[in-house]
Amino acid sequence: MNPGKSLPGVLWVIAAFLSGKLLLFFGYPELGWQFLKPELWVRWDSGHYLAIAQHGYEAFPCWTRFPDYAANHTALCGNCGWMPGFPALIRLLQEMGLSAAAAAQVIVQSAFLLFLSFLWNKVFRSLGNNGKLLLFLTASWPGAVYFQAAFPIALFALVVVMCLYYLKEEQWLQGMLCAAGASLVYSTGFLLGAAIIPYIVFRYRADVQKMLRFLLLPISSFACFGLVLGIQ
């Protein structure tokens, strides 16, 4: 019997997803079931994303709001530079009646579940027991706490792994859309475009036409990043 087929794939994905929740529950016993409250995960830069979703972008002289700056100081503050993909999805769910914090959690948890599902179906399933181990490690690795926060990391991880997979499978259109999405979701998304250029040039060095086609992936990443910053 193939160990990867002993249980339906969806059950392995759900089990891995829940293992991350259990790790949080037992790792922070002082929180109890409060760790399920969406507001608990609105920390640090989460406020910028929620503010953009609710009020849009803003820029203002720092001294007008923060007493640490002298009057008429030239420094500029605000939330420009945070990418619009995550706030746009929050705003969409807010229009359906959810609070900003709840909307963020719906997006984050859905993206994380899709991320694990994509990895399982496209990569880990074929590795048997090693694949299952990798799936659970992905769901519960210490850095995975960012997959819980009101932050676009889970969404970013999903579009990045999809982009890399489609690049490997030579599906340039899907890869291009995911590369563009990476830049729209997270500010360092454009680095994905820079990272894949050497791979594309080397892989298609004997076929210039294909090379130019697949270079549309990094171009779309750079273009979306530049467009957002240009508008801001």
Coordinates of N, CA and C in Angstrom, one line a residue, residues 23-158:
L23 N -0.4 23.3 18.7 CA 0.9 23.7 19.2 C 0.8 25.1 19.8
L24 N 0.0 26.0 19.2 CA -0.3 27.3 19.8 C -1.0 27.1 21.1
F25 N -2.0 26.2 21.1 CA -2.9 26.1 22.3 C -2.0 25.6 23.5
F26 N -1.2 24.6 23.3 CA -0.4 24.0 24.4 C 0.9 24.8 24.6
G27 N 1.3 25.6 23.6 CA 2.5 26.4 23.8 C 2.2 27.6 24.6
Y28 N 1.0 28.1 24.6 CA 0.6 29.3 25.3 C -0.6 29.0 26.2
P29 N -0.4 28.2 27.2 CA -1.6 27.8 28.1 C -2.2 29.0 28.8
E30 N -1.5 30.1 29.0 CA -2.1 31.2 29.7 C -3.1 31.9 28.8
L31 N -3.1 31.7 27.5 CA -4.1 32.3 26.7 C -5.4 31.5 26.7
G32 N -5.4 30.2 26.9 CA -6.5 29.4 26.8 C -7.1 29.4 25.4
W33 N -8.4 29.5 25.3 CA -9.1 29.5 24.0 C -9.1 30.9 23.4
Q34 N -8.5 31.9 24.1 CA -8.5 33.2 23.6 C -7.7 33.3 22.3
F35 N -6.8 32.3 22.1 CA -5.9 32.4 20.9 C -6.8 32.3 19.6
L36 N -8.0 31.9 19.8 CA -8.9 31.8 18.6 C -9.6 33.2 18.3
K37 N -9.4 34.1 19.2 CA -10.0 35.5 19.0 C -9.2 36.2 17.9
P38 N -9.9 36.7 16.9 CA -9.2 37.4 15.8 C -8.4 38.6 16.3
E39 N -8.9 39.3 17.3 CA -8.3 40.5 17.8 C -6.9 40.3 18.4
L40 N -6.7 39.0 18.9 CA -5.4 38.7 19.5 C -4.3 38.7 18.5
W41 N -4.6 38.5 17.3 CA -3.5 38.4 16.3 C -3.3 39.7 15.5
V42 N -3.9 40.8 15.9 CA -3.7 42.1 15.4 C -2.6 42.7 16.1
R43 N -1.3 42.6 15.6 CA -0.1 43.1 16.3 C 0.8 43.8 15.4
W44 N 1.5 44.7 15.9 CA 2.6 45.4 15.2 C 2.1 46.0 13.8
D45 N 2.7 45.5 12.7 CA 2.3 46.1 11.4 C 0.9 45.7 11.0
S46 N 0.2 44.8 11.7 CA -1.2 44.5 11.3 C -2.0 45.8 11.3
G47 N -1.7 46.7 12.2 CA -2.5 47.9 12.2 C -2.5 48.7 10.9
H48 N -1.3 48.7 10.2 CA -1.2 49.4 9.0 C -2.1 48.8 7.9
Y49 N -2.1 47.4 7.8 CA -3.0 46.8 6.8 C -4.5 47.0 7.1
L50 N -4.8 47.0 8.4 CA -6.2 47.2 8.7 C -6.6 48.6 8.5
A51 N -5.7 49.6 8.8 CA -6.0 51.0 8.6 C -6.2 51.3 7.1
I52 N -5.3 50.7 6.2 CA -5.5 50.8 4.8 C -6.8 50.3 4.3
A53 N -7.2 49.1 4.8 CA -8.5 48.5 4.4 C -9.6 49.4 4.8
Q54 N -9.5 50.1 5.9 CA -10.7 50.9 6.4 C -10.7 52.3 5.9
H55 N -9.5 52.9 5.8 CA -9.4 54.4 5.5 C -8.5 54.7 4.2
G56 N -7.9 53.7 3.7 CA -7.0 54.0 2.5 C -5.6 54.4 3.0
Y57 N -4.8 54.8 2.0 CA -3.4 55.2 2.3 C -3.4 56.7 2.8
E58 N -2.4 57.0 3.6 CA -2.3 58.4 4.0 C -0.8 58.7 4.3
A59 N -0.5 59.9 4.1 CA 0.8 60.4 4.4 C 0.7 61.8 5.1
F60 N 1.5 62.1 6.1 CA 1.3 63.3 6.8 C 2.6 63.7 7.5
P61 N 2.8 65.0 7.8 CA 4.0 65.4 8.6 C 4.0 64.7 9.9
C62 N 5.1 64.1 10.3 CA 5.1 63.3 11.6 C 4.8 64.2 12.8
W63 N 5.3 65.4 12.7 CA 5.2 66.3 13.9 C 3.7 66.6 14.3
T64 N 2.8 66.5 13.3 CA 1.4 66.8 13.5 C 0.7 65.8 14.4
R65 N 1.3 64.6 14.5 CA 0.6 63.5 15.3 C 1.5 62.9 16.4
F66 N 2.8 63.1 16.2 CA 3.7 62.4 17.2 C 4.6 63.4 17.9
P67 N 4.5 63.5 19.2 CA 5.2 64.5 20.0 C 6.7 64.4 20.0
D68 N 7.2 63.2 19.5 CA 8.7 63.0 19.5 C 9.3 63.9 18.4
Y69 N 8.5 64.4 17.5 CA 9.1 65.2 16.4 C 8.8 66.7 16.7
A70 N 9.9 67.5 16.4 CA 9.8 69.0 16.7 C 8.8 69.6 15.7
A71 N 8.2 70.7 16.0 CA 7.3 71.4 15.1 C 7.9 71.7 13.8
N72 N 7.2 71.4 12.7 CA 7.6 71.7 11.4 C 8.8 70.8 10.9
H73 N 8.9 69.7 11.6 CA 10.0 68.7 11.2 C 9.6 68.2 9.8
T74 N 10.6 67.9 9.0 CA 10.3 67.6 7.6 C 10.0 66.1 7.4
A75 N 10.1 65.3 8.4 CA 9.9 63.8 8.3 C 8.4 63.6 7.9
L76 N 8.2 62.6 7.1 CA 6.8 62.2 6.7 C 6.5 60.8 7.2
C77 N 5.3 60.7 7.8 CA 4.8 59.4 8.3 C 3.5 59.0 7.6
G78 N 3.1 57.8 7.8 CA 1.9 57.2 7.2 C 2.1 55.8 6.9
N79 N 1.2 55.2 6.0 CA 1.3 53.8 5.7 C 1.6 53.5 4.3
C80 N 2.1 54.4 3.6 CA 2.6 54.2 2.2 C 3.7 53.1 2.2
G81 N 3.8 52.3 1.3 CA 4.8 51.3 1.2 C 4.3 49.9 1.6
W82 N 3.2 49.8 2.3 CA 2.5 48.6 2.6 C 1.6 48.2 1.4
M83 N 1.8 47.0 0.9 CA 1.1 46.7 -0.4 C -0.4 46.5 -0.3
P84 N -1.1 46.7 -1.4 CA -2.6 46.8 -1.3 C -3.3 45.4 -1.3
G85 N -2.7 44.3 -1.7 CA -3.4 43.1 -1.9 C -4.2 42.6 -0.7
F86 N -3.5 42.5 0.5 CA -4.1 42.0 1.7 C -5.2 43.0 2.2
P87 N -5.0 44.3 2.2 CA -6.0 45.2 2.7 C -7.2 45.2 1.7
A88 N -7.0 45.0 0.4 CA -8.1 45.0 -0.5 C -9.1 43.8 -0.2
L89 N -8.5 42.6 0.2 CA -9.3 41.5 0.5 C -10.0 41.7 1.8
I90 N -9.3 42.3 2.8 CA -10.0 42.7 4.1 C -11.2 43.6 3.8
R91 N -11.0 44.6 3.0 CA -12.1 45.5 2.7 C -13.3 44.8 2.1
L92 N -13.0 43.9 1.2 CA -14.0 43.1 0.5 C -14.9 42.3 1.5
L93 N -14.2 41.7 2.5 CA -14.9 40.9 3.5 C -15.6 41.8 4.5
Q94 N -15.1 43.0 4.7 CA -15.8 44.0 5.6 C -17.1 44.4 4.9
E95 N -17.1 44.5 3.6 CA -18.3 44.9 2.9 C -19.4 43.8 3.1
M96 N -19.0 42.6 3.5 CA -19.9 41.5 3.7 C -20.3 41.4 5.2
G97 N -19.8 42.3 6.0 CA -20.3 42.4 7.4 C -19.3 41.9 8.4
L98 N -18.1 41.5 8.0 CA -17.1 41.0 9.0 C -16.3 42.2 9.6
S99 N -15.9 42.1 10.8 CA -15.0 43.1 11.3 C -13.6 43.0 10.6
A100 N -12.8 44.0 10.7 CA -11.5 43.9 10.0 C -10.6 42.8 10.6
A101 N -10.6 42.6 11.9 CA -9.8 41.5 12.5 C -10.3 40.2 12.1
A102 N -11.6 40.0 12.0 CA -12.2 38.7 11.6 C -11.9 38.4 10.1
A103 N -12.1 39.5 9.3 CA -11.8 39.4 7.9 C -10.3 38.9 7.6
A104 N -9.4 39.6 8.4 CA -8.0 39.2 8.3 C -7.8 37.7 8.6
Q105 N -8.5 37.2 9.6 CA -8.3 35.8 10.0 C -8.9 34.9 8.9
V106 N -10.0 35.2 8.4 CA -10.6 34.4 7.3 C -9.6 34.3 6.2
I107 N -9.0 35.4 5.8 CA -8.0 35.4 4.7 C -6.8 34.6 5.0
V108 N -6.2 34.9 6.2 CA -5.0 34.2 6.6 C -5.2 32.7 6.8
Q109 N -6.2 32.3 7.5 CA -6.4 30.8 7.7 C -6.8 30.1 6.4
S110 N -7.5 30.8 5.5 CA -7.8 30.2 4.2 C -6.6 30.0 3.4
A111 N -5.8 31.1 3.3 CA -4.5 31.0 2.6 C -3.6 30.0 3.1
F112 N -3.5 29.9 4.4 CA -2.6 28.9 5.0 C -3.0 27.5 4.7
L113 N -4.3 27.2 4.7 CA -4.9 25.9 4.4 C -4.6 25.6 2.9
L114 N -4.8 26.6 2.0 CA -4.6 26.4 0.6 C -3.1 26.2 0.4
F115 N -2.2 26.9 1.1 CA -0.8 26.7 1.0 C -0.4 25.3 1.3
L116 N -0.9 24.7 2.4 CA -0.6 23.4 2.8 C -1.1 22.4 1.8
S117 N -2.3 22.6 1.3 CA -3.0 21.8 0.3 C -2.2 21.7 -1.0
F118 N -1.7 22.9 -1.4 CA -1.0 23.0 -2.6 C 0.4 22.2 -2.5
L119 N 1.1 22.4 -1.4 CA 2.3 21.7 -1.2 C 2.1 20.2 -1.1
W120 N 1.0 19.8 -0.5 CA 0.8 18.3 -0.4 C 0.5 17.7 -1.8
N121 N -0.4 18.4 -2.5 CA -0.8 17.8 -3.8 C 0.2 17.9 -4.9
K122 N 1.1 19.0 -4.8 CA 2.0 19.2 -5.9 C 3.4 18.7 -5.6
V123 N 3.7 18.6 -4.3 CA 5.1 18.2 -3.9 C 5.2 17.1 -2.9
F124 N 4.5 17.2 -1.8 CA 4.8 16.2 -0.7 C 4.1 14.9 -0.9
R125 N 3.0 14.8 -1.6 CA 2.3 13.6 -1.7 C 3.2 12.5 -2.3
S126 N 4.0 12.8 -3.3 CA 4.8 11.8 -3.9 C 6.0 11.3 -3.1
L127 N 6.2 11.9 -1.9 CA 7.3 11.6 -1.1 C 7.0 10.6 0.0
G128 N 5.7 10.1 0.1 CA 5.3 9.1 1.0 C 5.3 9.7 2.5
N129 N 5.9 8.9 3.4 CA 6.0 9.3 4.8 C 6.8 10.5 5.0
N130 N 7.9 10.7 4.2 CA 8.7 11.9 4.3 C 7.9 13.1 3.9
G131 N 7.0 13.0 2.9 CA 6.1 14.1 2.6 C 5.2 14.5 3.7
K132 N 4.6 13.5 4.4 CA 3.8 13.8 5.5 C 4.5 14.5 6.6
L133 N 5.7 14.1 6.9 CA 6.6 14.7 7.9 C 6.8 16.2 7.5
L134 N 7.2 16.4 6.2 CA 7.4 17.8 5.8 C 6.2 18.6 5.9
L135 N 5.0 18.0 5.6 CA 3.8 18.8 5.7 C 3.5 19.2 7.1
F136 N 3.7 18.3 8.1 CA 3.5 18.7 9.5 C 4.6 19.7 10.0
L137 N 5.8 19.6 9.5 CA 6.8 20.5 9.9 C 6.5 21.9 9.3
T138 N 6.0 21.9 8.1 CA 5.6 23.2 7.5 C 4.5 23.9 8.3
A139 N 3.6 23.1 8.8 CA 2.4 23.7 9.6 C 2.8 24.1 11.0
S140 N 3.9 23.6 11.5 CA 4.2 23.8 12.9 C 5.6 24.4 13.2
W141 N 6.3 24.7 12.1 CA 7.6 25.3 12.3 C 7.5 26.6 13.1
P142 N 8.5 27.0 13.9 CA 8.4 28.2 14.8 C 8.0 29.4 14.0
G143 N 8.5 29.6 12.8 CA 8.2 30.8 12.0 C 6.7 30.8 11.5
A144 N 6.1 29.6 11.6 CA 4.7 29.5 11.2 C 3.7 30.4 12.0
V145 N 4.2 31.0 13.1 CA 3.3 31.9 13.9 C 2.9 33.0 13.0
Y146 N 3.7 33.4 12.0 CA 3.3 34.5 11.1 C 2.2 34.1 10.2
F147 N 2.0 32.7 10.1 CA 0.8 32.3 9.3 C -0.5 32.4 10.1
Q148 N -0.4 32.9 11.4 CA -1.6 33.0 12.2 C -1.9 34.5 12.3
A149 N -0.9 35.4 12.2 CA -1.2 36.8 12.5 C -2.0 37.5 11.4
A150 N -2.5 38.6 11.7 CA -3.2 39.5 10.7 C -2.2 40.2 9.9
F151 N -1.6 39.4 9.0 CA -0.4 39.8 8.2 C -0.4 38.9 7.0
P152 N 0.1 39.4 5.9 CA -0.1 38.7 4.6 C 0.9 37.6 4.3
I153 N 1.6 37.1 5.3 CA 2.6 36.1 5.0 C 2.1 34.8 4.5
A154 N 0.9 34.3 5.0 CA 0.3 33.1 4.5 C -0.1 33.3 3.1
L155 N -0.7 34.4 2.7 CA -1.1 34.7 1.4 C 0.1 34.8 0.5
F156 N 1.2 35.4 1.0 CA 2.4 35.6 0.2 C 3.1 34.2 -0.1
A157 N 3.1 33.4 1.0 CA 3.7 32.0 0.8 C 3.0 31.2 -0.2
L158 N 1.7 31.4 -0.2 CA 0.8 30.6 -1.2 C 1.2 31.0 -2.6

